[in-house]
mmCIF file of C-alpha atoms in Angstrom:
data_model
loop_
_atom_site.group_PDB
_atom_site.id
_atom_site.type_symbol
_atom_site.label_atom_id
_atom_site.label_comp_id
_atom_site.label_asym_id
_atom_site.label_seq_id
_atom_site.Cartn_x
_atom_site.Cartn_y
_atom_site.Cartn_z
ATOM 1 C CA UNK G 1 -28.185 30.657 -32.901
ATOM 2 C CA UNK G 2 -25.738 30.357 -29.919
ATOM 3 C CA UNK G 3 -25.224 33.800 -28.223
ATOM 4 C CA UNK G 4 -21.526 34.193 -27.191
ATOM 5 C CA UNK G 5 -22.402 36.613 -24.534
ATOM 6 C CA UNK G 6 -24.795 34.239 -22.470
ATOM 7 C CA UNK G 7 -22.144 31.470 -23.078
ATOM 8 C CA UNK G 8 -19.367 33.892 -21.446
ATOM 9 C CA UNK G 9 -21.537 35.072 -18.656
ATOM 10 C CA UNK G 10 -22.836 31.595 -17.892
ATOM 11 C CA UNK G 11 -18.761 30.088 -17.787
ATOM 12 C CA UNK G 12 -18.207 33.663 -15.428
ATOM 13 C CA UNK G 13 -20.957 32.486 -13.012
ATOM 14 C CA UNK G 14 -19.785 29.124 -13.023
ATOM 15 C CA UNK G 15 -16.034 30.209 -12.216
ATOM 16 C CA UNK G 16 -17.513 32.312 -9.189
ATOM 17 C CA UNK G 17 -19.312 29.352 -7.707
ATOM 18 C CA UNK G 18 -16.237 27.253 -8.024
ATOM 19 C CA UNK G 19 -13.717 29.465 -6.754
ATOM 20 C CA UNK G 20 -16.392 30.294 -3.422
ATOM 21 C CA UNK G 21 -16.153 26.484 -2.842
ATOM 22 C CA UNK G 22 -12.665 26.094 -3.214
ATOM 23 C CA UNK G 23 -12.966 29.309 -0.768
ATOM 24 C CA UNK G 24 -14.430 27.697 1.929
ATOM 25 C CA UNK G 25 -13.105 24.382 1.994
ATOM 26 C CA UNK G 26 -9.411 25.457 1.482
ATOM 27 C CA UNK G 27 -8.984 25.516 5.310
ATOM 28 C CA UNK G 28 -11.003 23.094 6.674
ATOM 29 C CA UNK G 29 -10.534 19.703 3.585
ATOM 30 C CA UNK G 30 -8.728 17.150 5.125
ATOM 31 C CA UNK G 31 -7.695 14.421 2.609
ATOM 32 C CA UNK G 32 -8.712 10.711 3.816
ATOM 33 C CA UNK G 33 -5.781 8.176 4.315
ATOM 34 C CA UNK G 34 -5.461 4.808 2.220
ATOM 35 C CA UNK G 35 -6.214 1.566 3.791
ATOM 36 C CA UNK G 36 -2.730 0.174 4.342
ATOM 37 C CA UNK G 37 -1.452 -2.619 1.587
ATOM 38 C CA UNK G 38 -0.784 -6.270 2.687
ATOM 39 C CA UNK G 39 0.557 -7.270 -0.771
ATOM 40 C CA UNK G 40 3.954 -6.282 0.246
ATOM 41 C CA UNK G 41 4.103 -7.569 3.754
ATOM 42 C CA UNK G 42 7.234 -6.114 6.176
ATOM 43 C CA UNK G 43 8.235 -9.706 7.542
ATOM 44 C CA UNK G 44 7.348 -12.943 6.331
ATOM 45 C CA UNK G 45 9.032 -16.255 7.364
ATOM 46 C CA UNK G 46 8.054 -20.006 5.692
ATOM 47 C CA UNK G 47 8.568 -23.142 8.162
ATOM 48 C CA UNK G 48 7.468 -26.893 6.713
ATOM 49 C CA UNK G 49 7.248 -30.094 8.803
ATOM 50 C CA UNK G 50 6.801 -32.906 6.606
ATOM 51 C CA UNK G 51 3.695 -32.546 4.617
ATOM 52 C CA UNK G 52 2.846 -29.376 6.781
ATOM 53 C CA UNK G 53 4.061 -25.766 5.456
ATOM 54 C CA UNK G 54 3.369 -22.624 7.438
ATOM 55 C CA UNK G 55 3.639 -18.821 6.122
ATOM 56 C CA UNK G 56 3.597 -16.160 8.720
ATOM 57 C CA UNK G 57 3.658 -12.528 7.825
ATOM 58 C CA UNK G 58 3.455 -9.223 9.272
ATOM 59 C CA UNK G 59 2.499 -5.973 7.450
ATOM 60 C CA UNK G 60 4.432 -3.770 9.652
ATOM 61 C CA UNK G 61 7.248 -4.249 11.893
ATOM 62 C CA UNK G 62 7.727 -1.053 13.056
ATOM 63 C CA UNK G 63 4.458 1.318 13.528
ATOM 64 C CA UNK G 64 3.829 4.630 15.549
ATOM 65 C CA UNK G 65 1.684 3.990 18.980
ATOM 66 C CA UNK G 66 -1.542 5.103 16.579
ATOM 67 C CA UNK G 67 -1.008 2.081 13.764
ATOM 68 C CA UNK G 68 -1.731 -1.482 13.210
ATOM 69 C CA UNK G 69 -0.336 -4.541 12.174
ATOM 70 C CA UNK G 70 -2.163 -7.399 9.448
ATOM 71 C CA UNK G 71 -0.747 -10.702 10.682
ATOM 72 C CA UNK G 72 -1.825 -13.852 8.570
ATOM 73 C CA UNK G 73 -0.761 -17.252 9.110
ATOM 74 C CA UNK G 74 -0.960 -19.636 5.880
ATOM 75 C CA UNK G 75 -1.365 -23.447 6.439
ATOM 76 C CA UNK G 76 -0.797 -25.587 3.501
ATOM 77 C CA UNK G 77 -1.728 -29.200 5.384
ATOM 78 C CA UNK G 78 -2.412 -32.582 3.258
ATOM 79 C CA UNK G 79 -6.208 -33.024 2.122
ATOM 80 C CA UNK G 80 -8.897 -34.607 4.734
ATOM 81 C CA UNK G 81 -6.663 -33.058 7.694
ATOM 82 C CA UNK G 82 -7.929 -29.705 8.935
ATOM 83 C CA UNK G 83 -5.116 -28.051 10.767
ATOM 84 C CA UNK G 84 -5.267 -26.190 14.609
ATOM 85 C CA UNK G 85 -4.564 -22.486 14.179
ATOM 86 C CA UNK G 86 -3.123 -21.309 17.582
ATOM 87 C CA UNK G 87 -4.271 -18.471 19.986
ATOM 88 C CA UNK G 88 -2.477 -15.569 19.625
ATOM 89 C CA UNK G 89 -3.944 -15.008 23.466
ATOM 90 C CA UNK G 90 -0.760 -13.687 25.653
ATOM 91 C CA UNK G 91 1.591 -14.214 22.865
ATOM 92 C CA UNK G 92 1.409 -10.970 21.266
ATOM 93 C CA UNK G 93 1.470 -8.920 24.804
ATOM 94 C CA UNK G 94 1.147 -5.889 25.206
ATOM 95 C CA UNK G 95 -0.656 -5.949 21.592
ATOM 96 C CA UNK G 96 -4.765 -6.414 21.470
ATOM 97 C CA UNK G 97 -6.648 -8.147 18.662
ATOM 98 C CA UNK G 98 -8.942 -5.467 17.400
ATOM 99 C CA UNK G 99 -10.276 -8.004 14.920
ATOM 100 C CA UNK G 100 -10.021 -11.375 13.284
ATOM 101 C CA UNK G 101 -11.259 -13.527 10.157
ATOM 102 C CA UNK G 102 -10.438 -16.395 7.977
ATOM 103 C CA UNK G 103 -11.225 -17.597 4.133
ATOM 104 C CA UNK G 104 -12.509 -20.639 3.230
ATOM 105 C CA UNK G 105 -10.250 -23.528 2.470
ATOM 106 C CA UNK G 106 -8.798 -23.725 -1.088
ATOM 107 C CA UNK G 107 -7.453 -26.586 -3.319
ATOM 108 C CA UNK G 108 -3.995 -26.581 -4.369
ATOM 109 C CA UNK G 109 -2.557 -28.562 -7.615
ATOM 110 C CA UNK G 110 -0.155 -30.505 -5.578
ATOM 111 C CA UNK G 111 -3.318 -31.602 -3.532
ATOM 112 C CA UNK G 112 -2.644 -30.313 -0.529
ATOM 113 C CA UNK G 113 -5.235 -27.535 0.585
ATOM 114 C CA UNK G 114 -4.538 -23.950 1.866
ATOM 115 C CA UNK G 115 -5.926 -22.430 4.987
ATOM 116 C CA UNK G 116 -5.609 -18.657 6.051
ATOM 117 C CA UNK G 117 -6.256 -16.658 9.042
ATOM 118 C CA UNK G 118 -5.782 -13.081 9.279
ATOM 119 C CA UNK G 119 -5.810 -11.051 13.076
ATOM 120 C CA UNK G 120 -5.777 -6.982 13.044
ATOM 121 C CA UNK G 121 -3.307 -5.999 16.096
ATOM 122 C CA UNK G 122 -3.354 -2.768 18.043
ATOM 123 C CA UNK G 123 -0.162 -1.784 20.122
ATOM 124 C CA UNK G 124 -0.599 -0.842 23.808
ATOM 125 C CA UNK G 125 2.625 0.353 25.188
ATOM 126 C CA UNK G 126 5.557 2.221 22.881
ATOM 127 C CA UNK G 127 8.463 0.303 23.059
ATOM 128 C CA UNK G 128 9.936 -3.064 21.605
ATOM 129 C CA UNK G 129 7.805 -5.816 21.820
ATOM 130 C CA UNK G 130 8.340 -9.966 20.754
ATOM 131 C CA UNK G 131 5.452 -11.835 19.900
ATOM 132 C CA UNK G 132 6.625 -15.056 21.653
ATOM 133 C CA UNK G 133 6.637 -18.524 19.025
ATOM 134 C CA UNK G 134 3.532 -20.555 18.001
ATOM 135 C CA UNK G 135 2.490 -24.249 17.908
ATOM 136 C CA UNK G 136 0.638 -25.157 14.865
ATOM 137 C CA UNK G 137 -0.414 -28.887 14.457
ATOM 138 C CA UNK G 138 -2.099 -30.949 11.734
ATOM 139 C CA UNK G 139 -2.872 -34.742 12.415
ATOM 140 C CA UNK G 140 0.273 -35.828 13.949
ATOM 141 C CA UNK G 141 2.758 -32.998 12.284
ATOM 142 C CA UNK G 142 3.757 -30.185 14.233
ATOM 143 C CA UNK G 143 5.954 -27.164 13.940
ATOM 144 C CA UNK G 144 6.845 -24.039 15.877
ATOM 145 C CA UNK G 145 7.434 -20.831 14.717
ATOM 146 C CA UNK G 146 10.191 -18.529 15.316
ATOM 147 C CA UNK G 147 9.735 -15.073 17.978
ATOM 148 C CA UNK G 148 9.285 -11.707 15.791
ATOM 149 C CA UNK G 149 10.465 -8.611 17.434
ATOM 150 C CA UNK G 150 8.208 -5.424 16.830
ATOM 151 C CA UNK G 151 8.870 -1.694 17.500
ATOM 152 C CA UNK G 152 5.869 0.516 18.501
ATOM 153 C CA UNK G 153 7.247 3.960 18.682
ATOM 154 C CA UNK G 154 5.094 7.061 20.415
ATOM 155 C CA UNK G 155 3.448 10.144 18.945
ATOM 156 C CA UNK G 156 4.424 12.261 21.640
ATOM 157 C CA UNK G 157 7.443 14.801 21.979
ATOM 158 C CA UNK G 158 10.393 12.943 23.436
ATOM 159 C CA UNK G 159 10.749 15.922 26.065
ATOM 160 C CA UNK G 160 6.477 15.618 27.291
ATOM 161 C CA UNK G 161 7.493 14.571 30.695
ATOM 162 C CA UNK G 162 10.288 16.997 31.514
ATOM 163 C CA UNK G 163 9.539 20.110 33.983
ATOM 164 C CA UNK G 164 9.255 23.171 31.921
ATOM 165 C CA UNK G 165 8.294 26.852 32.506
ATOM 166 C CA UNK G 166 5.323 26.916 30.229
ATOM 167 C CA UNK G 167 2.756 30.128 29.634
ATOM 168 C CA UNK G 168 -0.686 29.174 30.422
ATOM 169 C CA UNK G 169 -2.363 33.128 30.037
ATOM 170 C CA UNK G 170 -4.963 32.839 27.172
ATOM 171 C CA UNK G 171 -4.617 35.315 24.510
ATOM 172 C CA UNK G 172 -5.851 38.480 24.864
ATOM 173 C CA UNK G 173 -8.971 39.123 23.096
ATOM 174 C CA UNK G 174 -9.611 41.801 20.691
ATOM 175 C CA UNK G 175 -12.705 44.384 21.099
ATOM 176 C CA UNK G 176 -15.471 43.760 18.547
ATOM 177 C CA UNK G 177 -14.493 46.984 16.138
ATOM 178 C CA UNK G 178 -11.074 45.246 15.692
ATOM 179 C CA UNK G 179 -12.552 42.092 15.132
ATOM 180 C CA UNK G 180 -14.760 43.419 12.610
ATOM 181 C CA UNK G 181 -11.759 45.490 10.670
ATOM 182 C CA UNK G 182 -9.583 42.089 10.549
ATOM 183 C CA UNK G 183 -12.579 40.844 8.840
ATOM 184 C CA UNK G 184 -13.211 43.583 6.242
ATOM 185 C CA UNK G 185 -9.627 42.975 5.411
ATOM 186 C CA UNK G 186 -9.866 39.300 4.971
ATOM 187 C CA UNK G 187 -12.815 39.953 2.788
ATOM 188 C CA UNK G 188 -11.188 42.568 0.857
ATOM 189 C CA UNK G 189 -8.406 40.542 0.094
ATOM 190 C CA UNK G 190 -10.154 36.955 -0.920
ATOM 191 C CA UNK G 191 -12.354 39.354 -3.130
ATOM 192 C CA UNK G 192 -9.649 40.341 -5.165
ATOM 193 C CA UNK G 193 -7.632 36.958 -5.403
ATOM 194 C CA UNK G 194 -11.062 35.950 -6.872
ATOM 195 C CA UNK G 195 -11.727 38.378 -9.491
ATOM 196 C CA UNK G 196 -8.013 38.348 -10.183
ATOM 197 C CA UNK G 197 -8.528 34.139 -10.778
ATOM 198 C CA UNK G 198 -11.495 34.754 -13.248
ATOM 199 C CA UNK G 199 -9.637 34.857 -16.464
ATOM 200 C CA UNK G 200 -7.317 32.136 -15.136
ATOM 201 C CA UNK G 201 -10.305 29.717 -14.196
ATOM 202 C CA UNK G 202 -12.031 30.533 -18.263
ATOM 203 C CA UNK G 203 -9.307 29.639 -19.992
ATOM 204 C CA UNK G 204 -8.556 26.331 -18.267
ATOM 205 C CA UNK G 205 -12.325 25.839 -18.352
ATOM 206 C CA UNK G 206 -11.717 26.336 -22.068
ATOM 207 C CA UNK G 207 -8.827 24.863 -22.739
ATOM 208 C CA UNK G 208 -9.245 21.039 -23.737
ATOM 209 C CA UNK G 209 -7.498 18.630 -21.686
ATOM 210 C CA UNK G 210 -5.557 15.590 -23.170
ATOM 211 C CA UNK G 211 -4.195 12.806 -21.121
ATOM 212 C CA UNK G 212 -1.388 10.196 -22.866
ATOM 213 C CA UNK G 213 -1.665 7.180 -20.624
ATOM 214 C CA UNK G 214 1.506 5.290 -20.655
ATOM 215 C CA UNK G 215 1.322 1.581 -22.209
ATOM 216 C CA UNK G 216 2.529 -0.763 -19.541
ATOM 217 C CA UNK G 217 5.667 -1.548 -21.120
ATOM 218 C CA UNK G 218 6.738 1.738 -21.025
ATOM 219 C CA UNK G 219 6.465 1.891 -16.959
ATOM 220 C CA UNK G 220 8.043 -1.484 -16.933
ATOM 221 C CA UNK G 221 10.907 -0.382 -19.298
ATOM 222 C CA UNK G 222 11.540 3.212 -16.658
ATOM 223 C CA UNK G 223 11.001 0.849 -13.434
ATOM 224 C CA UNK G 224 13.988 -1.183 -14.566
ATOM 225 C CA UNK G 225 16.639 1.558 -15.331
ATOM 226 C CA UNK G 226 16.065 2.430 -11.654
ATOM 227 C CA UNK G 227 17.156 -1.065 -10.261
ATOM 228 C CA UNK G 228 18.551 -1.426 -6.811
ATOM 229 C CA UNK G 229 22.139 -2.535 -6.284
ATOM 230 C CA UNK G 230 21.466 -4.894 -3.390
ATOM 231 C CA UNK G 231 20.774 -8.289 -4.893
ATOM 232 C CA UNK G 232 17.363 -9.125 -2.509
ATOM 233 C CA UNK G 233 16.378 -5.687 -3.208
ATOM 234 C CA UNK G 234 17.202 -5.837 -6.849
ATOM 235 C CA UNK G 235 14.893 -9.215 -6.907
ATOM 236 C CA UNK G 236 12.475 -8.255 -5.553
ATOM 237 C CA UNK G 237 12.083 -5.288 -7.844
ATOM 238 C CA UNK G 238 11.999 -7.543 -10.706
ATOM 239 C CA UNK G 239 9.442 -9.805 -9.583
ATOM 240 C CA UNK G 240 7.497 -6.602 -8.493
ATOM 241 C CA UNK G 241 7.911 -5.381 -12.202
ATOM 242 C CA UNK G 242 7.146 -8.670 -13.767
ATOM 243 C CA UNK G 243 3.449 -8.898 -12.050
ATOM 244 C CA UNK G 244 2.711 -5.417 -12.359
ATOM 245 C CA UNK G 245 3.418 -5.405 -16.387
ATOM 246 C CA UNK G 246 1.670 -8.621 -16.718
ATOM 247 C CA UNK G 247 -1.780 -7.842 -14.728
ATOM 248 C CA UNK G 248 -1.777 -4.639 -16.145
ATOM 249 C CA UNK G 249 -0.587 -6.285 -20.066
ATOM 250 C CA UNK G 250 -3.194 -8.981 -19.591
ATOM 251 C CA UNK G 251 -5.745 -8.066 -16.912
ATOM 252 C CA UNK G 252 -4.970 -11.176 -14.674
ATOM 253 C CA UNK G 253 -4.138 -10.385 -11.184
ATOM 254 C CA UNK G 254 -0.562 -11.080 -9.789
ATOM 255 C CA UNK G 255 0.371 -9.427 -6.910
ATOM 256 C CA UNK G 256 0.302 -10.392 -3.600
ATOM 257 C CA UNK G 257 -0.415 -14.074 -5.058
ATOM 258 C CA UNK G 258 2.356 -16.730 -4.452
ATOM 259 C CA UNK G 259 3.636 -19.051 -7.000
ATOM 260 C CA UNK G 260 1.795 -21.920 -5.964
ATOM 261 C CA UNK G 261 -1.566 -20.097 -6.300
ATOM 262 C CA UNK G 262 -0.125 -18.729 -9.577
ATOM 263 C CA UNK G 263 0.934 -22.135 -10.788
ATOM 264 C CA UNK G 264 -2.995 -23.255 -11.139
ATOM 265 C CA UNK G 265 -3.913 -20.916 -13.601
ATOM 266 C CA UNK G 266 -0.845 -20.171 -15.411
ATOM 267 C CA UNK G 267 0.896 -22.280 -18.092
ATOM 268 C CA UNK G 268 3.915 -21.453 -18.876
ATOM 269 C CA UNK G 269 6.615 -23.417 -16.931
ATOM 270 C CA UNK G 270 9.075 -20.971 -17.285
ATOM 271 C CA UNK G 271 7.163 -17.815 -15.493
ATOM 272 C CA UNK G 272 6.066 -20.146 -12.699
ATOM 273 C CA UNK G 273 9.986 -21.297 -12.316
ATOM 274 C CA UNK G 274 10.907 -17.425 -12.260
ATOM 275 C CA UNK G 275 7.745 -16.756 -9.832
ATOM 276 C CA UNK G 276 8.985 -19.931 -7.463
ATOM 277 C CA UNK G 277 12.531 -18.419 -7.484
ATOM 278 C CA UNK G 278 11.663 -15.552 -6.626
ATOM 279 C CA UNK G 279 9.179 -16.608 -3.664
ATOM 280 C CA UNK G 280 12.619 -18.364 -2.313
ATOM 281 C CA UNK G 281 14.533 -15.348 -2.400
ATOM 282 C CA UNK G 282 11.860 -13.451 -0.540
ATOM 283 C CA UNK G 283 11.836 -16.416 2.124
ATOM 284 C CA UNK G 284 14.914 -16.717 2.611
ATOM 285 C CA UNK G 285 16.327 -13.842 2.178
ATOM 286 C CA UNK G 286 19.406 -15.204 -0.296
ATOM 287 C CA UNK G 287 20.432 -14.690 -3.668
ATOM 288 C CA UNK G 288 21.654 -17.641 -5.168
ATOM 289 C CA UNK G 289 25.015 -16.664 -7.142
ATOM 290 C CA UNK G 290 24.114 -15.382 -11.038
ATOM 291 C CA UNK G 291 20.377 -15.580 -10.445
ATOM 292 C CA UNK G 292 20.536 -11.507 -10.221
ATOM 293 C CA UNK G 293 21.203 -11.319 -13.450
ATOM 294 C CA UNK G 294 19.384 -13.781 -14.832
ATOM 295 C CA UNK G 295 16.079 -12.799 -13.610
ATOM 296 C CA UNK G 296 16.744 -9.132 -15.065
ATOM 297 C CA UNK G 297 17.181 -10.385 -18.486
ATOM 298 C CA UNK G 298 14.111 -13.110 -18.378
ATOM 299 C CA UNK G 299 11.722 -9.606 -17.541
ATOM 300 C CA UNK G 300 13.370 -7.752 -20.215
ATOM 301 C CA UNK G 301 12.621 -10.887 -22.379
ATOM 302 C CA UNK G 302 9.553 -11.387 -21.546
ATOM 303 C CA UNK G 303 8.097 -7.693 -21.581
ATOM 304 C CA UNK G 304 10.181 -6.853 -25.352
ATOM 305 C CA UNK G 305 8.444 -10.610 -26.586
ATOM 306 C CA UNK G 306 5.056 -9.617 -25.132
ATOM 307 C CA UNK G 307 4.734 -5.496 -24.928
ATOM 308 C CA UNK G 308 1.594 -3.659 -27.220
ATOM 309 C CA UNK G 309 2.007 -2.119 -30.065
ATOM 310 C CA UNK G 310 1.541 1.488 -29.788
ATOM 311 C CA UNK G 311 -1.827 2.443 -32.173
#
């Protein structure tokens, strides 16, 4: 037979362990940052030579003197012709190359085949800074790519040079019976914000918990009443909508994947003719007139035709 009194002093022993913990780590828990994105890059600019077509992007344009910056340069060059990626070297200056890497070559449909080269970049100086144009060649096409301007701002007060009257005394230090009464106090007190938590602490350890995840139609359906008037903005929403309900309908993974990766894999011509449209919009920066509104009511479409049933 259970014995409700062992079950309620076990839960009260449990609570007191918990709440020491949360005790002792509530000042000194420091929550560890997120690895920046590069699926939404800052700048990205397409240039094409013939049968040569360069992507460059940038995942920040503006950092603090602490950040970095993911460049990658994409090289779709004919088959049998292996492109020259150029060094960054002095272009980038005052910026360092903390690191570098590249995947292998892939196979597109059209049968050209896709390079990529990724460099991590460290700022050096605050201040405004143009990485200076590149030179990329395959066989005998060549192109060169347009200067970027990039803003490296500092962490330091604006006023850290300036003469100022500052007071450099340490503080003064307190004898050891004061030292010991602050901490009798400080004891005192967490001792009763504990035993004052104990009843709160059982009956949330008691209370059952029920999460509703959303169905991803339902996020998709909230994301677009919230629709930005600008029409690149309001764009590139909706194509940020469409591949986040469709990798999250179907499990197949959309974002940060251009339509000619896309196109490969997925069927249906009139998705990829959406996806392309929108890659041109986010190239060129340029609405073509109607296409606004059009592209709002293909997601709409799409996610009311395709959207789960709830059970």
């Amino acid at each position: 037979m259970i014995n409700p009194a062992r079950i309620l002093k076990r839960e009260i022993l449990r609570s007191w362990w918990l709440l020491g913990l949360f005790a002792v780590l509530l000042g000194c828990s420091e929550k560890a940052s997120e690895p920046p994105s590069f699926s939404e890059p800052a700048y990205s600019r397409q240039y094409r030579a013939g049968a040569l077509t360069a992507i460059v992007s940038l995942s920040e344009t503006n950092i603090p003197s602490s950040g970095k910056i993911t460049a990658l340069l994409e090289i779709h060059a004919p088959a049998g012709i292996d492109p020259v990626f150029p060094n960054l070297g002095n272009a980038i200056d005052p910026f360092a190359i903390a690191d570098t890497y590249s995947e292998p070559a892939q196979a597109l449909p059209n049968g050209k085949r896709l390079y990529r080269q990724f460099w991590m970049l460290v700022p050096g100086l605050p201040g405004r800074t143009e990485f200076q144009s590149l030179e990329i060649r395959a066989g005998d096409e060549r192109l060169e790519t347009e200067p970027v301007t990039v803003t490296v701002t500092s962490l330091l007060p604006p006023d850290t040079e300036e003469l100022a009257l500052r007071d450099i005394a340490a503080p003064i230090e307190q004898l050891p019976e004061q030292q010991n009464k602050r901490r009798s106090l400080y004891t005192l007190i967490g001792t009763l914000l504990v035993l004052a938590l104990i009843p709160f602490v059982i009956h949330l350890l008691r209370k059952p918990k029920t999460v509703i995840a959303a169905l991803p139609h339902e996020d998709a359906f909230r994301a677009l009443e919230n629709l930005p008037e600008e029409p690149v903005a309001r764009v590139h929403e909706l194509n940020r909508i469409f591949r986040t309900y469709h990798e999250a309908r179907f499990g197949f993974p959309m974002l940060g994947k251009t339509a000619v990766e896309l196109s490969s894999v997925i069927e249906d011509t009139e998705i990829i003719r959406f996806l392309e449209s929108c890659d041109a919009v986010r190239f060129s920066n340029k609405v073509p007139e109607g296409f606004a509104a059009e592209a709002e009511e293909f997601v709409r479409g799409y996610i009311a035709k395709t959207m789960e049933e709830p059970a």
